[in-house]
């Protein structure tokens, strides 16, 4: 039995998971959220699978130890490397775990007209083969083009500068996707929705961009409703942040991205 009064724990390597939290705050306004931004160990996307498993277990353990009713891995790199381990940790604690990757794969496979699907993700996520497996399991023949974008999450994490150099970098990542003639692109890193307009311009209006936010919020809603764990009886819950890196810059960049105040809600922690 899930305890409705506890917060939902969410984590990412930094500010990227705020794109998921953003949808959750809109779709599930009555819930409390506790978001852990592991910016002290950013980036995750260039870490080895072993490093990611260790780090993700540490971060998940911190949230479970603080008492959360659900754990949301709002990071593709962590999900790809450590999704199974975190699900096990959650099961031991009696806490359901919701992750990215699967939901976006399902959406992409169902909306792509041509079956030509692109995945733009961190090197860790691409190397794990997680999206390929998820897309292959859906029983639809798809032509999948994966592009690893080592520089994109770091550009976004520092508060995107949007200069010519950034445009050139992003253009370089879009090139193989254009050549492959995709009609659907999975933004396989939770940081990337923050540069969606740039990607859309480079890929063309007709390419559908798939992000995790909506699907994750819906999965949380379903899971909590089934276990009687939905917060009820109020309009707005609370949202708080734990940050392993520089709190001020997380608050500054995060406030811009979330378009809600973070000041006074973020606490620096060492784990
Ligand atoms: N936001 C993360 C992801 O979804 C990771 C970015 C990074 O830390 O490299 O993969």
mmCIF file of C-alpha atoms and ligand atoms in Angstrom:
data_model
loop_
_atom_site.group_PDB
_atom_site.id
_atom_site.type_symbol
_atom_site.label_atom_id
_atom_site.label_comp_id
_atom_site.label_asym_id
_atom_site.label_seq_id
_atom_site.Cartn_x
_atom_site.Cartn_y
_atom_site.Cartn_z
ATOM 1 C CA UNK A 1 0.000 0.000 0.000
ATOM 2 C CA UNK A 2 1.524 3.296 -1.121
ATOM 3 C CA UNK A 3 1.354 6.162 1.399
ATOM 4 C CA UNK A 4 -0.298 9.113 -0.415
ATOM 5 C CA UNK A 5 1.264 11.750 1.880
ATOM 6 C CA UNK A 6 4.873 10.956 0.855
ATOM 7 C CA UNK A 7 6.595 12.829 -1.994
ATOM 8 C CA UNK A 8 7.491 11.342 -5.368
ATOM 9 C CA UNK A 9 11.289 11.103 -5.747
ATOM 10 C CA UNK A 10 12.760 12.136 -9.105
ATOM 11 C CA UNK A 11 16.413 12.183 -10.158
ATOM 12 C CA UNK A 12 18.733 13.186 -12.969
ATOM 13 C CA UNK A 13 22.380 14.116 -13.403
ATOM 14 C CA UNK A 14 21.391 17.796 -13.331
ATOM 15 C CA UNK A 15 18.707 20.083 -14.728
ATOM 16 C CA UNK A 16 17.561 17.790 -17.593
ATOM 17 C CA UNK A 17 15.077 15.854 -15.466
ATOM 18 C CA UNK A 18 13.287 19.152 -14.872
ATOM 19 C CA UNK A 19 11.706 18.627 -18.312
ATOM 20 C CA UNK A 20 10.033 15.536 -16.807
ATOM 21 C CA UNK A 21 9.272 17.246 -13.485
ATOM 22 C CA UNK A 22 7.678 20.099 -15.433
ATOM 23 C CA UNK A 23 5.076 17.736 -16.955
ATOM 24 C CA UNK A 24 4.530 16.049 -13.579
ATOM 25 C CA UNK A 25 3.878 19.384 -11.834
ATOM 26 C CA UNK A 26 1.235 20.173 -14.450
ATOM 27 C CA UNK A 27 -0.385 16.734 -14.680
ATOM 28 C CA UNK A 28 -0.188 15.918 -10.960
ATOM 29 C CA UNK A 29 -0.409 19.305 -9.194
ATOM 30 C CA UNK A 30 -1.558 17.904 -5.840
ATOM 31 C CA UNK A 31 1.556 15.730 -5.429
ATOM 32 C CA UNK A 32 4.708 16.615 -3.487
ATOM 33 C CA UNK A 33 7.967 16.115 -5.395
ATOM 34 C CA UNK A 34 11.527 15.685 -4.161
ATOM 35 C CA UNK A 35 13.988 16.148 -7.045
ATOM 36 C CA UNK A 36 17.621 15.183 -6.712
ATOM 37 C CA UNK A 37 19.919 16.904 -9.229
ATOM 38 C CA UNK A 38 23.252 15.084 -9.135
ATOM 39 C CA UNK A 39 25.041 18.010 -10.776
ATOM 40 C CA UNK A 40 28.161 17.351 -8.676
ATOM 41 C CA UNK A 41 28.642 14.221 -10.798
ATOM 42 C CA UNK A 42 27.468 15.626 -14.146
ATOM 43 C CA UNK A 43 27.710 14.450 -16.910
ATOM 44 C CA UNK A 44 26.327 10.920 -16.708
ATOM 45 C CA UNK A 45 26.300 10.563 -20.493
ATOM 46 C CA UNK A 46 30.021 9.905 -20.840
ATOM 47 C CA UNK A 47 30.369 7.589 -17.814
ATOM 48 C CA UNK A 48 30.835 3.824 -18.123
ATOM 49 C CA UNK A 49 27.913 1.500 -17.446
ATOM 50 C CA UNK A 50 29.629 0.352 -14.244
ATOM 51 C CA UNK A 51 30.106 3.932 -12.986
ATOM 52 C CA UNK A 52 26.498 4.737 -13.830
ATOM 53 C CA UNK A 53 25.199 1.707 -11.955
ATOM 54 C CA UNK A 54 27.149 2.685 -8.828
ATOM 55 C CA UNK A 55 26.150 6.338 -8.964
ATOM 56 C CA UNK A 56 22.490 5.656 -9.729
ATOM 57 C CA UNK A 57 22.242 3.189 -6.842
ATOM 58 C CA UNK A 58 23.735 5.808 -4.507
ATOM 59 C CA UNK A 59 21.301 8.500 -5.619
ATOM 60 C CA UNK A 60 18.288 6.175 -5.571
ATOM 61 C CA UNK A 61 19.313 4.988 -2.085
ATOM 62 C CA UNK A 62 19.415 8.600 -0.867
ATOM 63 C CA UNK A 63 15.859 9.277 -2.066
ATOM 64 C CA UNK A 64 14.535 5.959 -0.739
ATOM 65 C CA UNK A 65 16.197 6.713 2.615
ATOM 66 C CA UNK A 66 14.387 10.047 2.834
ATOM 67 C CA UNK A 67 10.999 8.368 2.322
ATOM 68 C CA UNK A 68 9.418 8.592 -1.118
ATOM 69 C CA UNK A 69 6.355 6.719 -2.366
ATOM 70 C CA UNK A 70 7.707 6.340 -5.889
ATOM 71 C CA UNK A 71 11.019 6.730 -7.685
ATOM 72 C CA UNK A 72 11.230 8.311 -11.140
ATOM 73 C CA UNK A 73 14.489 7.970 -13.082
ATOM 74 C CA UNK A 74 14.295 11.142 -15.185
ATOM 75 C CA UNK A 75 17.590 10.372 -16.884
ATOM 76 C CA UNK A 76 18.029 8.196 -19.959
ATOM 77 C CA UNK A 77 21.681 7.428 -19.297
ATOM 78 C CA UNK A 78 20.899 6.166 -15.768
ATOM 79 C CA UNK A 79 17.859 4.224 -16.993
ATOM 80 C CA UNK A 80 19.841 2.605 -19.807
ATOM 81 C CA UNK A 81 22.673 1.466 -17.529
ATOM 82 C CA UNK A 82 20.933 0.894 -14.211
ATOM 83 C CA UNK A 83 17.164 0.661 -14.790
ATOM 84 C CA UNK A 84 16.976 -3.015 -13.750
ATOM 85 C CA UNK A 85 19.106 -2.519 -10.613
ATOM 86 C CA UNK A 86 17.051 0.490 -9.485
ATOM 87 C CA UNK A 87 13.810 -1.411 -10.082
ATOM 88 C CA UNK A 88 15.175 -4.139 -7.789
ATOM 89 C CA UNK A 89 16.159 -1.592 -5.123
ATOM 90 C CA UNK A 90 12.665 -0.124 -5.344
ATOM 91 C CA UNK A 91 11.031 -3.558 -5.095
ATOM 92 C CA UNK A 92 13.059 -4.337 -1.944
ATOM 93 C CA UNK A 93 11.812 -1.078 -0.398
ATOM 94 C CA UNK A 94 8.239 -1.599 -1.666
ATOM 95 C CA UNK A 95 8.533 1.527 -3.856
ATOM 96 C CA UNK A 96 7.497 1.429 -7.531
ATOM 97 C CA UNK A 97 10.023 2.735 -10.066
ATOM 98 C CA UNK A 98 9.067 4.606 -13.254
ATOM 99 C CA UNK A 99 11.703 5.160 -15.944
ATOM 100 C CA UNK A 100 12.229 6.818 -19.297
ATOM 101 C CA UNK A 101 13.223 4.943 -22.533
ATOM 102 C CA UNK A 102 10.253 2.516 -22.853
ATOM 103 C CA UNK A 103 7.521 5.197 -23.015
ATOM 104 C CA UNK A 104 9.270 7.231 -25.738
ATOM 105 C CA UNK A 105 9.994 4.084 -27.775
ATOM 106 C CA UNK A 106 6.287 3.143 -27.669
ATOM 107 C CA UNK A 107 5.170 6.613 -28.751
ATOM 108 C CA UNK A 108 7.725 6.775 -31.589
ATOM 109 C CA UNK A 109 6.788 3.348 -32.932
ATOM 110 C CA UNK A 110 3.115 4.211 -32.907
ATOM 111 C CA UNK A 111 3.334 7.654 -34.556
ATOM 112 C CA UNK A 112 6.021 7.098 -37.202
ATOM 113 C CA UNK A 113 4.441 6.876 -40.656
ATOM 114 C CA UNK A 114 7.525 5.708 -42.568
ATOM 115 C CA UNK A 115 9.003 3.547 -39.812
ATOM 116 C CA UNK A 116 12.219 5.576 -40.020
ATOM 117 C CA UNK A 117 12.938 6.570 -36.443
ATOM 118 C CA UNK A 118 15.904 8.540 -35.092
ATOM 119 C CA UNK A 119 17.312 8.500 -31.578
ATOM 120 C CA UNK A 120 19.455 11.383 -30.333
ATOM 121 C CA UNK A 121 21.035 10.504 -26.995
ATOM 122 C CA UNK A 122 24.184 10.545 -24.865
ATOM 123 C CA UNK A 123 27.047 8.157 -25.724
ATOM 124 C CA UNK A 124 26.179 6.041 -22.645
ATOM 125 C CA UNK A 125 22.582 5.605 -23.788
ATOM 126 C CA UNK A 126 23.478 4.844 -27.417
ATOM 127 C CA UNK A 127 26.194 2.352 -26.403
ATOM 128 C CA UNK A 128 23.806 0.536 -24.038
ATOM 129 C CA UNK A 129 21.523 -0.339 -26.986
ATOM 130 C CA UNK A 130 18.522 0.347 -24.704
ATOM 131 C CA UNK A 131 16.447 2.198 -27.318
ATOM 132 C CA UNK A 132 17.200 -0.338 -30.034
ATOM 133 C CA UNK A 133 16.021 -3.134 -27.715
ATOM 134 C CA UNK A 134 12.942 -1.186 -26.646
ATOM 135 C CA UNK A 135 12.029 -0.378 -30.287
ATOM 136 C CA UNK A 136 12.746 -3.952 -31.456
ATOM 137 C CA UNK A 137 10.446 -5.364 -28.784
ATOM 138 C CA UNK A 138 7.411 -3.519 -30.154
ATOM 139 C CA UNK A 139 6.809 -5.891 -33.034
ATOM 140 C CA UNK A 140 6.974 -3.285 -35.807
ATOM 141 C CA UNK A 141 9.768 -3.291 -38.394
ATOM 142 C CA UNK A 142 11.567 0.027 -37.943
ATOM 143 C CA UNK A 143 14.706 1.523 -39.433
ATOM 144 C CA UNK A 144 16.489 3.090 -36.480
ATOM 145 C CA UNK A 145 19.252 5.698 -36.777
ATOM 146 C CA UNK A 146 21.015 6.458 -33.505
ATOM 147 C CA UNK A 147 23.254 9.485 -33.005
ATOM 148 C CA UNK A 148 25.387 10.006 -29.904
ATOM 149 C CA UNK A 149 25.645 13.678 -28.900
ATOM 150 C CA UNK A 150 28.451 13.957 -26.331
ATOM 151 C CA UNK A 151 28.450 17.777 -26.227
ATOM 152 C CA UNK A 152 24.743 18.554 -26.163
ATOM 153 C CA UNK A 153 23.775 17.872 -22.519
ATOM 154 C CA UNK A 154 26.839 19.797 -21.211
ATOM 155 C CA UNK A 155 25.878 22.819 -23.371
ATOM 156 C CA UNK A 156 22.344 22.743 -21.955
ATOM 157 C CA UNK A 157 23.409 22.041 -18.362
ATOM 158 C CA UNK A 158 25.424 25.256 -18.165
ATOM 159 C CA UNK A 159 22.357 27.270 -19.272
ATOM 160 C CA UNK A 160 22.333 27.180 -23.069
ATOM 161 C CA UNK A 161 24.325 29.933 -24.714
ATOM 162 C CA UNK A 162 22.734 29.611 -28.170
ATOM 163 C CA UNK A 163 25.710 30.988 -30.069
ATOM 164 C CA UNK A 164 26.972 30.041 -33.555
ATOM 165 C CA UNK A 165 29.228 27.346 -32.152
ATOM 166 C CA UNK A 166 26.288 25.654 -30.450
ATOM 167 C CA UNK A 167 24.305 25.822 -33.688
ATOM 168 C CA UNK A 168 27.186 24.167 -35.572
ATOM 169 C CA UNK A 169 27.432 21.414 -32.965
ATOM 170 C CA UNK A 170 23.722 20.686 -33.134
ATOM 171 C CA UNK A 171 23.761 20.845 -36.951
ATOM 172 C CA UNK A 172 26.457 18.183 -36.933
ATOM 173 C CA UNK A 173 24.252 15.875 -34.848
ATOM 174 C CA UNK A 174 21.250 16.505 -37.110
ATOM 175 C CA UNK A 175 23.110 15.752 -40.343
ATOM 176 C CA UNK A 176 22.974 11.900 -40.199
ATOM 177 C CA UNK A 177 19.342 12.108 -39.057
ATOM 178 C CA UNK A 178 18.433 14.235 -42.073
ATOM 179 C CA UNK A 179 20.329 11.895 -44.386
ATOM 180 C CA UNK A 180 18.442 8.907 -42.971
ATOM 181 C CA UNK A 181 15.120 10.620 -43.819
ATOM 182 C CA UNK A 182 13.570 10.011 -40.395
ATOM 183 C CA UNK A 183 10.033 11.232 -39.722
ATOM 184 C CA UNK A 184 10.221 10.781 -35.947
ATOM 185 C CA UNK A 185 13.011 11.645 -33.507
ATOM 186 C CA UNK A 186 13.214 10.412 -29.941
ATOM 187 C CA UNK A 187 14.915 13.022 -27.752
ATOM 188 C CA UNK A 188 16.716 10.311 -25.807
ATOM 189 C CA UNK A 189 18.143 12.571 -23.109
ATOM 190 C CA UNK A 190 15.965 14.552 -20.733
ATOM 191 C CA UNK A 191 18.100 17.659 -21.297
ATOM 192 C CA UNK A 192 17.247 17.848 -25.015
ATOM 193 C CA UNK A 193 13.633 19.143 -24.938
ATOM 194 C CA UNK A 194 15.227 22.400 -23.815
ATOM 195 C CA UNK A 195 16.660 22.861 -27.332
ATOM 196 C CA UNK A 196 13.636 21.437 -29.177
ATOM 197 C CA UNK A 197 13.059 24.592 -31.288
ATOM 198 C CA UNK A 198 16.642 24.448 -32.604
ATOM 199 C CA UNK A 199 16.320 20.745 -33.456
ATOM 200 C CA UNK A 200 12.929 21.246 -35.066
ATOM 201 C CA UNK A 201 14.285 24.037 -37.294
ATOM 202 C CA UNK A 202 17.237 21.921 -38.419
ATOM 203 C CA UNK A 203 15.252 18.738 -39.017
ATOM 204 C CA UNK A 204 12.181 20.384 -40.513
ATOM 205 C CA UNK A 205 8.613 20.838 -39.293
ATOM 206 C CA UNK A 206 7.490 17.436 -40.514
ATOM 207 C CA UNK A 207 9.720 15.486 -38.147
ATOM 208 C CA UNK A 208 7.882 14.624 -34.919
ATOM 209 C CA UNK A 209 9.949 15.107 -31.768
ATOM 210 C CA UNK A 210 9.167 12.606 -29.012
ATOM 211 C CA UNK A 211 9.939 13.510 -25.385
ATOM 212 C CA UNK A 212 9.357 11.549 -22.187
ATOM 213 C CA UNK A 213 7.467 14.044 -20.029
ATOM 214 C CA UNK A 214 3.812 13.372 -20.848
ATOM 215 C CA UNK A 215 4.172 9.613 -20.944
ATOM 216 C CA UNK A 216 6.018 9.552 -17.619
ATOM 217 C CA UNK A 217 3.414 11.736 -15.911
ATOM 218 C CA UNK A 218 0.692 9.408 -17.218
ATOM 219 C CA UNK A 219 2.584 6.317 -16.014
ATOM 220 C CA UNK A 220 2.972 7.839 -12.525
ATOM 221 C CA UNK A 221 -0.732 8.669 -12.422
ATOM 222 C CA UNK A 222 -1.735 5.115 -13.431
ATOM 223 C CA UNK A 223 0.644 3.475 -10.970
ATOM 224 C CA UNK A 224 -0.426 5.637 -8.012
ATOM 225 C CA UNK A 225 -4.131 5.335 -8.827
ATOM 226 C CA UNK A 226 -3.792 1.526 -8.906
ATOM 227 C CA UNK A 227 -2.106 1.413 -5.485
ATOM 228 C CA UNK A 228 -4.339 4.028 -3.822
ATOM 229 C CA UNK A 229 -1.318 6.327 -3.496
ATOM 230 C CA UNK A 230 -2.558 9.512 -5.195
ATOM 231 C CA UNK A 231 -2.382 12.688 -3.083
ATOM 232 C CA UNK A 232 -5.838 14.167 -2.733
ATOM 233 C CA UNK A 233 -7.723 16.970 -1.034
ATOM 234 C CA UNK A 234 -5.570 19.927 -2.087
ATOM 235 C CA UNK A 235 -4.873 21.930 -5.212
ATOM 236 C CA UNK A 236 -1.086 22.394 -5.106
ATOM 237 C CA UNK A 237 1.519 20.199 -3.464
ATOM 238 C CA UNK A 238 5.108 21.144 -2.651
ATOM 239 C CA UNK A 239 8.276 20.670 -4.703
ATOM 240 C CA UNK A 240 11.809 20.628 -3.287
ATOM 241 C CA UNK A 241 15.317 19.993 -4.556
ATOM 242 C CA UNK A 242 18.464 18.267 -3.357
ATOM 243 C CA UNK A 243 21.603 19.267 -5.243
ATOM 244 C CA UNK A 244 25.044 17.638 -5.074
ATOM 245 C CA UNK A 245 26.810 20.394 -7.041
ATOM 246 C CA UNK A 246 26.628 24.184 -6.987
ATOM 247 C CA UNK A 247 23.197 25.092 -5.584
ATOM 248 C CA UNK A 248 23.090 28.689 -6.865
ATOM 249 C CA UNK A 249 23.704 27.795 -10.498
ATOM 250 C CA UNK A 250 21.215 24.892 -10.285
ATOM 251 C CA UNK A 251 18.608 27.320 -8.904
ATOM 252 C CA UNK A 252 19.357 29.935 -11.559
ATOM 253 C CA UNK A 253 19.270 27.601 -14.579
ATOM 254 C CA UNK A 254 16.456 25.485 -13.089
ATOM 255 C CA UNK A 255 14.192 28.483 -12.459
ATOM 256 C CA UNK A 256 14.463 29.448 -16.109
ATOM 257 C CA UNK A 257 13.736 25.921 -17.302
ATOM 258 C CA UNK A 258 10.918 25.105 -14.880
ATOM 259 C CA UNK A 259 9.359 28.558 -15.016
ATOM 260 C CA UNK A 260 8.556 28.241 -11.329
ATOM 261 C CA UNK A 261 10.607 29.533 -8.383
ATOM 262 C CA UNK A 262 13.347 27.246 -7.045
ATOM 263 C CA UNK A 263 14.911 29.761 -4.640
ATOM 264 C CA UNK A 264 14.490 28.677 -1.011
ATOM 265 C CA UNK A 265 13.524 25.167 -2.103
ATOM 266 C CA UNK A 266 16.968 23.759 -2.885
ATOM 267 C CA UNK A 267 19.354 22.178 -0.388
ATOM 268 C CA UNK A 268 22.962 21.240 -1.091
ATOM 269 C CA UNK A 269 23.871 17.666 -0.087
ATOM 270 C CA UNK A 270 26.973 15.496 -0.299
ATOM 271 C CA UNK A 271 26.553 11.875 -1.282
HETATM 272 N N1 LIG B 1 19.742 14.001 -18.692
HETATM 273 C C1 LIG B 1 20.544 12.848 -18.813
HETATM 274 C C2 LIG B 1 19.978 11.820 -19.755
HETATM 275 O O1 LIG B 1 18.782 11.803 -19.892
HETATM 276 C C3 LIG B 1 22.006 12.886 -18.843
HETATM 277 C C4 LIG B 1 22.826 13.968 -19.385
HETATM 278 C C5 LIG B 1 24.218 13.760 -18.867
HETATM 279 O O2 LIG B 1 24.396 13.783 -17.644
HETATM 280 O O3 LIG B 1 25.112 13.521 -19.687
HETATM 281 O O4 LIG B 1 20.677 11.035 -20.336
#
